Amino acid sequence: MRLSSMIFAVFALLSQAPAQTRSLAERLGYPADSKLLILHADDLAVAHAEDAASLDALDTRAVSSASIMIPCPWLTEVADYAKAHPDADLGLHLTLTSEWQSYRWGSVSPKDQVPSLFDPSGYLWPETGPAVEHIRVDEAEREIRAQVERAIAMGIHPTHLDSHMAVLFARPDLFAVYVKVAHEYKLPFLAVRDPNAPPALLATLSDKDIVPDAIVMANPRIAASDWKNFYATAIKNLKPGFTEIIVHLGHDDAELRAVTLNHPDYGAAWRQRDYDVITSPEFKKALEDNHVTLIHWSEIKKLLQ
Amino acid sequence: MRLSSMIFAVFALLSQAPAQTRSLAERLGYPADSKLLILHADDLAVAHAEDAASLDALDTRAVSSASIMIPCPWLTEVADYAKAHPDADLGLHLTLTSEWQSYRWGSVSPKDQVPSLFDPSGYLWPETGPAVEHIRVDEAEREIRAQVERAIAMGIHPTHLDSHMAVLFARPDLFAVYVKVAHEYKLPFLAVRDPNAPPALLATLSDKDIVPDAIVMANPRIAASDWKNFYATAIKNLKPGFTEIIVHLGHDDAELRAVTLNHPDYGAAWRQRDYDVITSPEFKKALEDNHVTLIHWSEIKKLLQ
């Protein structure tokens, strides 16, 4: 047996070993105790101010990954970026809600094929609660498949899936179709093995599914003055394993203020704060000082092929 | 016969007289030789920067009328304004095209019911030419009815109809359904009895239809430095009768620059120029000096009830 064949055989043997015997870090070629971090911008395509800030953060590697709201008005802007940057780590932020007061959107599927996704005003439900109360699972599945197919038709090669406003994590049957579609397209997806989650939801995840050990996201209890400190503490507290930090990046301008009208939580100033912190030299230094390894969903996707 | 009954009988007699025997000015209660002008902002709901400028111009009476693109993302913002300002003269800018590079929209009807309205990328056709080439008249009628019904459902009471990018003026059968729908809803509509128009198109208009004698709109041949002069000349040249001046108002900001990317004609700077001229004291003075009477589509709508 030639050396190259032997090496191939060893790799083949390794790849047949049960996934859980080797840490994700090892499978990706990093030391076993690495602090792996996906720094992830949500909500691309929702507004130009969101795209401008998020695509800038991708360009400067201030974030490692991002996901796109396919039903939203600025999809073409993001698809043009994706085509010009085929290595950009862009996933799909599967969207079954339309949450802002003055600026709304519908489904990708023809609306008569997914009527349970629509509120009485004729747009997607504005909140996770009524969405989860009204959405039929077959229509949710039709719509998330339509969003994946639309992304591909627009020239986007998604690296992962996640769920806008966590709608697809909020009912076990919705979670099941989310995982089913991810498996069919061989895409990794955001989830977390939270011991407090409903057993039916946890049972959907198999050992082969590679999901973060922890998810970190700013929340409305954090004062604006404490924003930097929140992220500095999050970086300091990162543990070996796989964490995703979710940020919402935007410019606090006339457009984004109008989009987020009357909703300071996740509003324009909030997104500007996220952008300012994430792109700051101090934040970059904190990642280095804490020996954080930024990874991409695309690396995890390769493990699934 | 009592006096009040006699007056009623005289009015009844007058209202039975053929419409064309009295000028529009007289029917609206103005001197017969009035220069009636509707100063009209197009494209509301296309972008927040367009809404902000146009609604401000309506508030300050810098324009007398405007029309709304019902399939566009910012419809809710304009509908909220319409509900708060029931006297605002707002019509429907019936929309069968989606013309910008990075920012697109679809139909109000479920897209599987109006497939000929969509280009291969899954949005409305970007230009009038391919739209007119591909659109089926039955689907155009379904969509414009859907736009009228959606507007009403959103709390808008339209005062008139017109046609985005003149698509509905560009084929006699499309013009015929536009006029048919306007008649059914008893709404006046924009058109002009242009002797150069196809005879089939002119034949669609009856003597009862009240349309402008002239339409004025800035065009790409006008240099930016000549903008004020173009409008000053237009005002000076207004003739007795009914004219509509169409303007496109917007703020030249990050959002509108991204909406109108790579398209300086009717772009963000163009719309800022229109806004600056129309809201200037000089323009207001020109209207006064030339004895122009600003009128509203709502006044004409009342004549049709």
XYZ file of C-alpha atoms in Angstrom:
610
model
C 0.000 0.000 0.000
C 1.418 3.360 -0.980
C 1.654 6.090 1.632
C -0.996 8.245 -0.023
C -3.418 5.303 -0.040
C -2.677 4.599 3.620
C -3.371 8.234 4.544
C -6.626 8.052 2.611
C -7.579 4.844 4.433
C -6.881 6.411 7.827
C -9.019 9.422 6.936
C -11.774 7.166 5.669
C -11.661 5.242 8.961
C -11.775 8.445 10.952
C -14.716 9.768 9.014
C -16.628 6.560 9.723
C -16.129 6.927 13.478
C -19.211 8.184 15.341
C -19.324 11.970 15.068
C -19.565 12.510 18.803
C -16.219 10.846 19.597
C -14.315 13.859 18.253
C -15.035 17.433 19.190
C -16.172 19.869 16.537
C -12.885 21.727 17.015
C -10.905 18.602 16.173
C -13.088 17.807 13.188
C -12.467 21.327 11.890
C -8.709 21.006 12.467
C -8.402 23.167 15.587
C -7.072 22.197 19.045
C -9.645 20.227 21.019
C -10.166 22.942 23.647
C -10.670 25.804 21.159
C -13.205 28.486 21.870
C -14.986 28.380 18.526
C -17.162 31.394 17.804
C -19.510 32.262 14.982
C -20.075 35.990 15.200
C -23.329 36.272 13.297
C -25.277 39.235 11.863
C -29.021 38.611 11.558
C -31.668 40.300 9.408
C -29.866 41.016 6.130
C -32.194 42.314 3.379
C -34.629 43.899 5.834
C -33.423 47.445 5.057
C -30.608 49.151 3.186
C -29.191 50.519 6.461
C -29.037 46.938 7.796
C -27.331 45.677 4.635
C -24.809 48.523 4.521
C -23.695 47.914 8.111
C -23.770 44.106 7.912
C -22.010 43.800 4.548
C -19.363 46.232 5.761
C -18.862 44.064 8.869
C -18.553 40.959 6.660
C -16.046 42.762 4.396
C -13.854 43.775 7.336
C -14.292 40.348 9.004
C -15.826 42.034 12.043
C -18.452 39.283 11.793
C -17.818 35.818 10.391
C -21.321 34.989 9.196
C -24.751 36.433 8.506
C -28.220 35.361 7.420
C -30.701 36.788 4.938
C -34.446 37.439 5.196
C -35.585 36.158 1.811
C -39.094 37.727 1.717
C -37.730 41.217 2.454
C -37.521 44.161 0.022
C -33.719 44.459 -0.150
C -33.061 40.820 -1.105
C -31.652 41.776 -4.515
C -29.021 44.002 -2.874
C -27.813 41.101 -0.719
C -28.018 38.582 -3.576
C -25.800 40.892 -5.676
C -23.292 40.927 -2.800
C -23.460 37.132 -2.472
C -22.742 36.672 -6.178
C -19.791 39.088 -5.999
C -18.478 37.431 -2.793
C -18.964 33.685 -3.267
C -16.923 32.947 -0.120
C -19.101 35.119 2.131
C -20.712 32.956 4.815
C -24.371 33.722 4.160
C -27.264 31.641 5.439
C -31.022 32.032 5.351
C -32.833 33.711 8.216
C -36.084 31.842 7.525
C -38.801 34.420 7.989
C -42.417 33.798 8.980
C -43.069 37.162 10.682
C -43.176 40.839 9.636
C -42.714 42.720 12.892
C -42.409 46.460 12.191
C -45.187 49.005 12.354
C -44.879 50.958 9.099
C -42.953 48.578 6.874
C -44.244 45.090 6.191
C -43.755 42.148 3.878
C -45.464 38.930 2.826
C -44.413 35.421 1.879
C -42.299 34.108 -0.971
C -44.970 31.498 -1.769
C -48.118 32.790 -3.471
C -50.201 33.982 -0.539
C -53.198 31.852 -1.473
C -50.998 28.770 -0.924
C -49.975 29.808 2.606
C -52.979 31.726 3.996
C -52.300 30.781 7.630
C -49.049 32.772 7.497
C -50.933 36.048 6.991
C -52.484 38.362 9.560
C -55.748 40.224 8.863
C -53.852 43.201 7.383
C -52.475 40.961 4.632
C -48.859 40.704 5.801
C -47.005 38.018 7.765
C -47.922 37.902 11.463
C -46.162 40.658 13.413
C -45.216 38.628 16.512
C -43.995 35.113 17.270
C -47.009 34.440 19.552
C -49.808 34.850 16.990
C -47.597 33.328 14.290
C -47.143 30.160 16.338
C -50.837 30.163 17.196
C -52.050 30.394 13.582
C -49.448 28.932 11.241
C -50.241 25.505 9.750
C -47.191 23.289 9.681
C -47.685 22.227 6.051
C -47.828 25.882 4.992
C -44.740 26.706 7.074
C -42.890 23.879 5.354
C -44.048 25.076 1.906
C -42.854 28.594 2.701
C -39.439 27.667 4.108
C -38.821 25.444 1.065
C -39.881 28.366 -1.148
C -37.426 30.645 0.688
C -34.553 28.188 0.172
C -35.417 27.732 -3.504
C -35.810 31.482 -4.035
C -32.397 32.111 -2.454
C -30.789 29.555 -4.760
C -32.574 31.003 -7.803
C -31.222 34.444 -6.840
C -27.656 33.097 -6.911
C -27.205 32.653 -3.164
C -25.515 29.429 -1.989
C -26.666 29.287 1.621
C -24.232 27.941 4.216
C -26.823 27.448 6.991
C -30.369 28.040 8.157
C -31.730 29.863 11.167
C -35.096 31.276 12.214
C -36.197 34.900 12.405
C -37.733 35.687 15.796
C -37.278 32.013 16.717
C -40.671 31.093 15.259
C -39.366 27.723 14.067
C -38.066 26.896 17.558
C -41.379 27.701 19.192
C -43.446 24.610 18.252
C -42.080 21.066 17.965
C -43.803 20.416 14.609
C -42.379 23.642 13.154
C -38.941 22.700 14.476
C -39.301 19.265 12.882
C -39.911 20.688 9.381
C -37.050 23.161 9.861
C -34.682 20.278 10.655
C -36.152 18.148 7.844
C -35.573 20.858 5.231
C -32.050 21.545 6.575
C -31.222 17.818 6.300
C -32.572 17.579 2.752
C -30.417 20.510 1.611
C -27.457 19.213 3.717
C -27.290 22.528 5.546
C -26.298 23.047 9.167
C -28.854 24.978 11.182
C -29.027 27.040 14.321
C -30.424 25.302 17.401
C -29.175 24.597 20.879
C -29.516 21.443 22.996
C -31.217 23.359 25.771
C -32.192 20.910 28.551
C -35.195 23.134 29.282
C -36.580 22.745 25.744
C -39.617 20.488 25.176
C -38.544 16.811 24.871
C -40.235 16.558 21.456
C -38.008 19.343 20.236
C -34.812 17.850 21.616
C -35.741 14.438 20.210
C -35.697 15.968 16.719
C -31.944 16.575 16.978
C -29.675 13.651 16.197
C -26.068 13.210 17.304
C -24.995 14.109 13.784
C -26.509 17.590 13.973
C -23.809 20.129 14.772
C -25.328 22.948 16.775
C -23.825 25.545 19.109
C -23.271 24.703 22.759
C -24.348 28.241 23.615
C -26.016 31.219 21.962
C -25.434 34.785 23.168
C -27.540 37.769 22.160
C -28.076 41.258 23.599
C -31.471 41.794 25.193
C -33.640 44.722 26.285
C -32.523 44.462 29.931
C -29.070 45.763 28.969
C -28.699 49.549 29.306
C -27.236 51.345 26.289
C -24.389 52.525 28.527
C -23.565 48.899 29.359
C -23.416 47.679 25.737
C -19.630 47.435 25.418
C -19.402 45.764 28.774
C -22.041 43.174 27.848
C -20.042 42.020 24.828
C -16.678 42.240 26.649
C -18.064 39.995 29.388
C -19.553 37.606 26.825
C -16.140 37.238 25.147
C -14.381 36.814 28.494
C -16.859 34.107 29.530
C -16.631 32.071 26.303
C -15.967 28.418 27.065
C -14.189 25.818 24.961
C -16.706 24.503 22.483
C -18.962 26.149 19.917
C -20.736 29.443 20.618
C -22.735 31.731 18.352
C -23.037 35.410 19.197
C -25.962 36.954 17.319
C -25.807 40.671 16.521
C -28.110 43.047 14.637
C -26.119 45.616 12.690
C -27.470 48.804 11.219
C -26.923 52.502 10.750
C -29.075 54.761 12.916
C -30.437 56.773 9.987
C -33.810 58.018 8.725
C -34.653 54.736 6.993
C -33.867 52.421 9.910
C -35.561 54.762 12.394
C -38.701 54.604 10.262
C -38.437 50.802 9.882
C -38.141 50.338 13.659
C -40.654 53.080 14.530
C -41.922 52.973 18.136
C -39.780 49.917 18.899
C -36.500 50.859 20.627
C -35.808 47.182 21.393
C -33.808 45.981 18.382
C -34.337 49.475 16.976
C -32.072 51.726 14.907
C -29.978 53.018 17.841
C -29.667 49.429 19.184
C -28.330 48.240 15.813
C -25.922 51.183 15.601
C -24.637 50.263 19.095
C -24.124 46.646 17.997
C -22.268 47.846 14.904
C -20.104 50.275 16.880
C -19.093 47.671 19.455
C -18.509 44.804 17.019
C -16.348 46.898 14.671
C -14.319 48.537 17.486
C -10.605 47.817 17.980
C -11.327 46.952 21.634
C -13.692 44.162 20.595
C -11.153 42.752 18.142
C -8.488 42.861 20.855
C -10.831 41.084 23.307
C -11.236 38.234 20.791
C -7.453 37.969 20.454
C -6.730 38.288 24.181
C -9.230 35.532 24.937
C -7.857 33.244 22.205
C -11.188 33.019 20.403
C -11.267 31.199 17.045
C -13.783 32.756 14.659
C -15.331 30.033 12.506
C -17.928 29.942 9.744
C -21.059 27.924 9.102
C -19.504 27.003 5.751
C -16.843 24.933 7.578
C -19.569 23.029 9.390
C -21.521 22.614 6.157
C -18.498 20.855 4.630
C -18.595 18.266 7.424
C -22.159 17.379 6.372
C -21.508 16.758 2.687
C -93.964 75.890 -5.990
C -91.955 77.081 -2.993
C -88.695 78.918 -3.606
C -86.530 76.117 -2.198
C -88.221 73.641 -4.508
C -87.676 75.971 -7.457
C -83.978 76.280 -6.638
C -83.750 72.506 -6.382
C -85.444 72.142 -9.772
C -83.023 74.610 -11.379
C -80.035 72.723 -9.935
C -81.499 69.422 -11.110
C -81.911 70.869 -14.575
C -78.327 72.173 -14.591
C -76.956 68.847 -13.482
C -78.762 67.154 -16.356
C -77.156 69.428 -18.931
C -74.423 67.742 -21.018
C -71.160 67.890 -19.063
C -69.206 69.437 -21.892
C -71.342 72.594 -22.055
C -69.742 73.975 -18.895
C -66.018 74.117 -18.297
C -64.489 72.123 -15.466
C -63.632 75.417 -13.761
C -67.284 76.455 -13.779
C -68.464 73.080 -12.577
C -65.994 73.359 -9.664
C -67.182 76.897 -8.883
C -64.219 78.838 -10.267
C -64.174 81.533 -12.991
C -64.440 79.988 -16.468
C -60.941 81.040 -17.512
C -59.177 79.720 -14.382
C -55.793 78.065 -14.677
C -56.604 74.928 -12.688
C -53.570 72.977 -11.539
C -53.154 69.675 -9.744
C -49.612 69.646 -8.407
C -49.113 65.923 -7.949
C -46.451 63.844 -6.168
C -46.020 60.343 -7.611
C -44.539 57.163 -6.075
C -45.671 57.298 -2.449
C -44.867 54.101 -0.492
C -41.826 53.262 -2.644
C -39.353 54.307 0.080
C -39.368 56.089 3.409
C -37.367 58.984 1.931
C -40.079 59.392 -0.727
C -42.857 59.298 1.865
C -41.131 61.741 4.216
C -40.660 64.332 1.462
C -44.071 63.800 -0.175
C -46.114 63.755 3.044
C -44.297 66.892 4.179
C -45.209 68.558 0.871
C -48.849 67.502 1.329
C -48.829 68.828 4.917
C -47.488 72.232 3.831
C -49.765 72.277 0.741
C -46.703 72.522 -1.501
C -48.450 69.816 -3.550
C -52.205 69.381 -3.776
C -52.354 65.655 -4.510
C -50.315 62.454 -4.559
C -50.655 58.801 -5.470
C -49.585 55.600 -3.754
C -47.820 52.484 -5.058
C -49.856 49.787 -3.334
C -47.490 46.814 -3.856
C -44.529 48.693 -2.309
C -42.908 48.052 1.072
C -43.823 51.343 2.760
C -47.575 51.123 2.091
C -48.410 50.868 5.801
C -46.626 54.168 6.501
C -48.735 55.939 3.864
C -51.948 54.180 4.935
C -51.355 55.384 8.511
C -50.997 58.931 7.149
C -54.156 58.558 5.066
C -56.160 57.424 8.094
C -54.823 60.338 10.168
C -55.481 62.832 7.310
C -58.818 61.812 5.781
C -58.894 65.000 3.674
C -55.505 64.345 2.058
C -55.943 63.968 -1.697
C -54.429 60.501 -2.185
C -54.961 58.343 -5.239
C -53.531 55.046 -6.394
C -50.450 54.945 -8.596
C -51.403 51.586 -10.120
C -48.158 49.657 -10.317
C -47.274 46.868 -12.737
C -43.486 47.416 -12.800
C -40.609 47.208 -10.302
C -37.874 49.302 -11.856
C -34.941 49.601 -9.448
C -31.803 47.491 -9.456
C -31.384 46.432 -5.800
C -34.862 46.866 -4.408
C -37.813 45.061 -5.947
C -41.409 44.138 -5.269
C -44.128 41.835 -6.540
C -47.886 41.962 -7.023
C -50.721 42.392 -4.556
C -52.534 39.403 -6.119
C -51.100 35.966 -5.328
C -48.349 35.619 -7.913
C -49.700 32.333 -9.256
C -52.854 34.220 -10.296
C -50.936 36.866 -12.278
C -47.832 35.060 -13.622
C -47.527 37.240 -16.733
C -46.770 40.239 -14.489
C -43.511 38.663 -13.276
C -40.066 38.722 -14.851
C -37.721 35.708 -14.638
C -36.225 36.977 -11.347
C -39.612 36.689 -9.658
C -40.470 40.400 -9.384
C -42.650 42.674 -11.523
C -41.106 43.574 -14.896
C -38.474 46.317 -14.530
C -39.398 48.383 -17.602
C -42.559 49.468 -19.395
C -41.432 47.792 -22.658
C -41.195 44.179 -21.452
C -44.186 44.728 -19.166
C -46.350 45.773 -22.110
C -44.948 42.907 -24.169
C -45.723 40.190 -21.597
C -48.646 41.256 -19.427
C -51.982 39.525 -20.099
C -54.861 41.961 -19.943
C -56.994 39.721 -17.714
C -54.133 39.476 -15.210
C -53.534 43.231 -15.358
C -57.217 43.786 -14.587
C -57.090 41.284 -11.693
C -54.052 43.052 -10.266
C -55.355 46.609 -10.551
C -58.616 45.524 -8.913
C -56.554 43.863 -6.163
C -54.603 47.093 -5.681
C -57.792 49.142 -5.340
C -59.305 46.624 -2.909
C -56.086 46.405 -0.883
C -55.949 50.197 -0.598
C -59.528 50.308 0.667
C -58.844 47.460 3.117
C -55.856 49.437 4.452
C -58.123 52.416 5.220
C -57.256 54.498 2.157
C -60.146 56.221 0.344
C -58.606 56.872 -3.056
C -59.549 60.074 -4.842
C -58.199 59.042 -8.263
C -56.191 56.523 -10.257
C -53.066 56.899 -12.337
C -50.448 54.570 -13.785
C -46.856 54.035 -12.661
C -44.443 54.361 -15.604
C -47.481 54.817 -17.878
C -47.841 51.055 -18.390
C -51.634 51.327 -18.505
C -51.453 54.014 -21.211
C -49.157 51.921 -23.395
C -51.613 49.376 -24.826
C -55.259 50.090 -25.729
C -56.550 46.949 -23.984
C -54.678 47.855 -20.791
C -56.047 51.394 -21.000
C -59.559 49.997 -21.447
C -59.417 47.965 -18.204
C -57.893 50.958 -16.377
C -60.829 53.119 -17.451
C -63.325 50.313 -16.730
C -62.078 49.881 -13.166
C -62.004 53.663 -12.608
C -65.630 53.901 -13.809
C -66.743 51.041 -11.564
C -65.232 52.701 -8.492
C -66.464 56.148 -9.685
C -62.928 57.479 -9.568
C -61.412 60.083 -11.870
C -58.223 58.967 -13.536
C -55.198 60.487 -15.183
C -55.163 60.529 -18.976
C -54.882 63.176 -21.628
C -56.760 63.562 -24.909
C -53.547 63.543 -26.901
C -54.388 63.743 -30.631
C -51.276 61.648 -31.314
C -52.525 58.755 -29.149
C -53.805 55.587 -30.856
C -57.480 56.026 -31.915
C -58.458 52.922 -29.930
C -57.127 54.582 -26.816
C -58.896 57.888 -27.453
C -62.129 56.061 -28.237
C -62.087 54.626 -24.712
C -62.571 58.109 -23.248
C -66.114 59.476 -23.122
C -67.158 63.108 -22.866
C -67.965 62.495 -19.206
C -64.387 61.601 -18.315
C -62.663 64.599 -16.788
C -58.978 64.480 -17.651
C -56.280 67.166 -17.782
C -55.831 69.250 -20.891
C -52.076 69.048 -20.355
C -49.573 67.108 -18.261
C -46.153 68.523 -17.362
C -43.257 66.505 -15.953
C -39.504 67.039 -15.704
C -37.451 64.839 -17.996
C -33.821 63.745 -18.347
C -33.042 66.376 -20.966
C -33.275 69.100 -18.305
C -29.919 69.951 -16.691
C -29.870 70.031 -12.891
C -28.845 73.693 -13.079
C -31.989 74.435 -15.113
C -34.440 72.752 -12.727
C -35.887 75.928 -11.161
C -36.173 77.521 -14.548
C -38.029 74.517 -15.995
C -40.738 74.753 -13.342
C -40.872 78.576 -13.442
C -41.432 78.408 -17.201
C -44.051 75.676 -16.800
C -45.993 77.862 -14.366
C -45.654 80.932 -16.577
C -46.922 78.967 -19.587
C -49.970 77.466 -17.852
C -53.105 78.046 -19.894
C -56.706 78.380 -18.736
C -58.039 74.884 -18.305
C -56.886 71.850 -16.318
C -53.183 70.952 -16.030
C -51.433 68.345 -13.888
C -47.775 68.852 -12.993
C -46.254 65.558 -11.857
C -43.316 65.679 -9.435
C -41.242 63.006 -7.693
C -40.288 64.106 -4.197
C -37.622 62.540 -2.038
C -34.691 63.167 0.255
C -31.273 62.510 -1.247
C -30.179 60.155 1.544
C -28.558 56.709 1.876
C -31.845 54.850 1.436
C -33.034 56.660 -1.696
C -29.553 56.552 -3.227
C -29.563 52.779 -2.759
C -33.122 52.463 -4.120
C -32.221 54.433 -7.252
C -28.727 52.902 -7.627
C -27.114 53.452 -11.047
C -30.159 55.390 -12.273
C -29.659 59.168 -12.008
C -32.822 59.775 -14.073
C -35.584 60.014 -11.465
C -32.869 59.233 -8.890
C -32.313 60.502 -5.358
C -30.714 63.823 -6.342
C -33.471 64.359 -8.947
C -36.161 63.852 -6.311
C -34.355 66.179 -3.876
C -34.252 68.836 -6.627
C -37.988 68.438 -7.241
C -38.623 68.737 -3.486
C -36.381 71.808 -3.150
C -38.033 73.636 -6.059
C -41.636 72.745 -5.194
C -41.292 73.760 -1.531
C -39.414 77.004 -2.301
C -40.958 80.437 -1.643
C -40.153 81.408 -5.260
C -42.309 78.573 -6.590
C -45.197 79.543 -4.315
C -44.864 83.142 -5.460
C -44.850 82.054 -9.128
C -48.173 80.257 -8.573
C -49.649 83.404 -7.005
C -48.187 85.794 -9.597
C -49.615 83.668 -12.402
C -53.033 83.401 -10.747
C -52.947 79.618 -10.637
C -55.741 77.798 -8.797
C -54.518 74.610 -7.111
C -57.253 71.984 -7.225
C -57.590 68.401 -6.016
C -58.690 65.142 -7.607
C -61.202 64.864 -4.756
C -63.129 67.845 -6.189
C -63.333 66.107 -9.544
C -64.315 62.834 -7.874
C -67.316 64.624 -6.319
C -68.548 65.585 -9.798
C -68.668 61.868 -10.699
C -70.763 60.656 -7.759
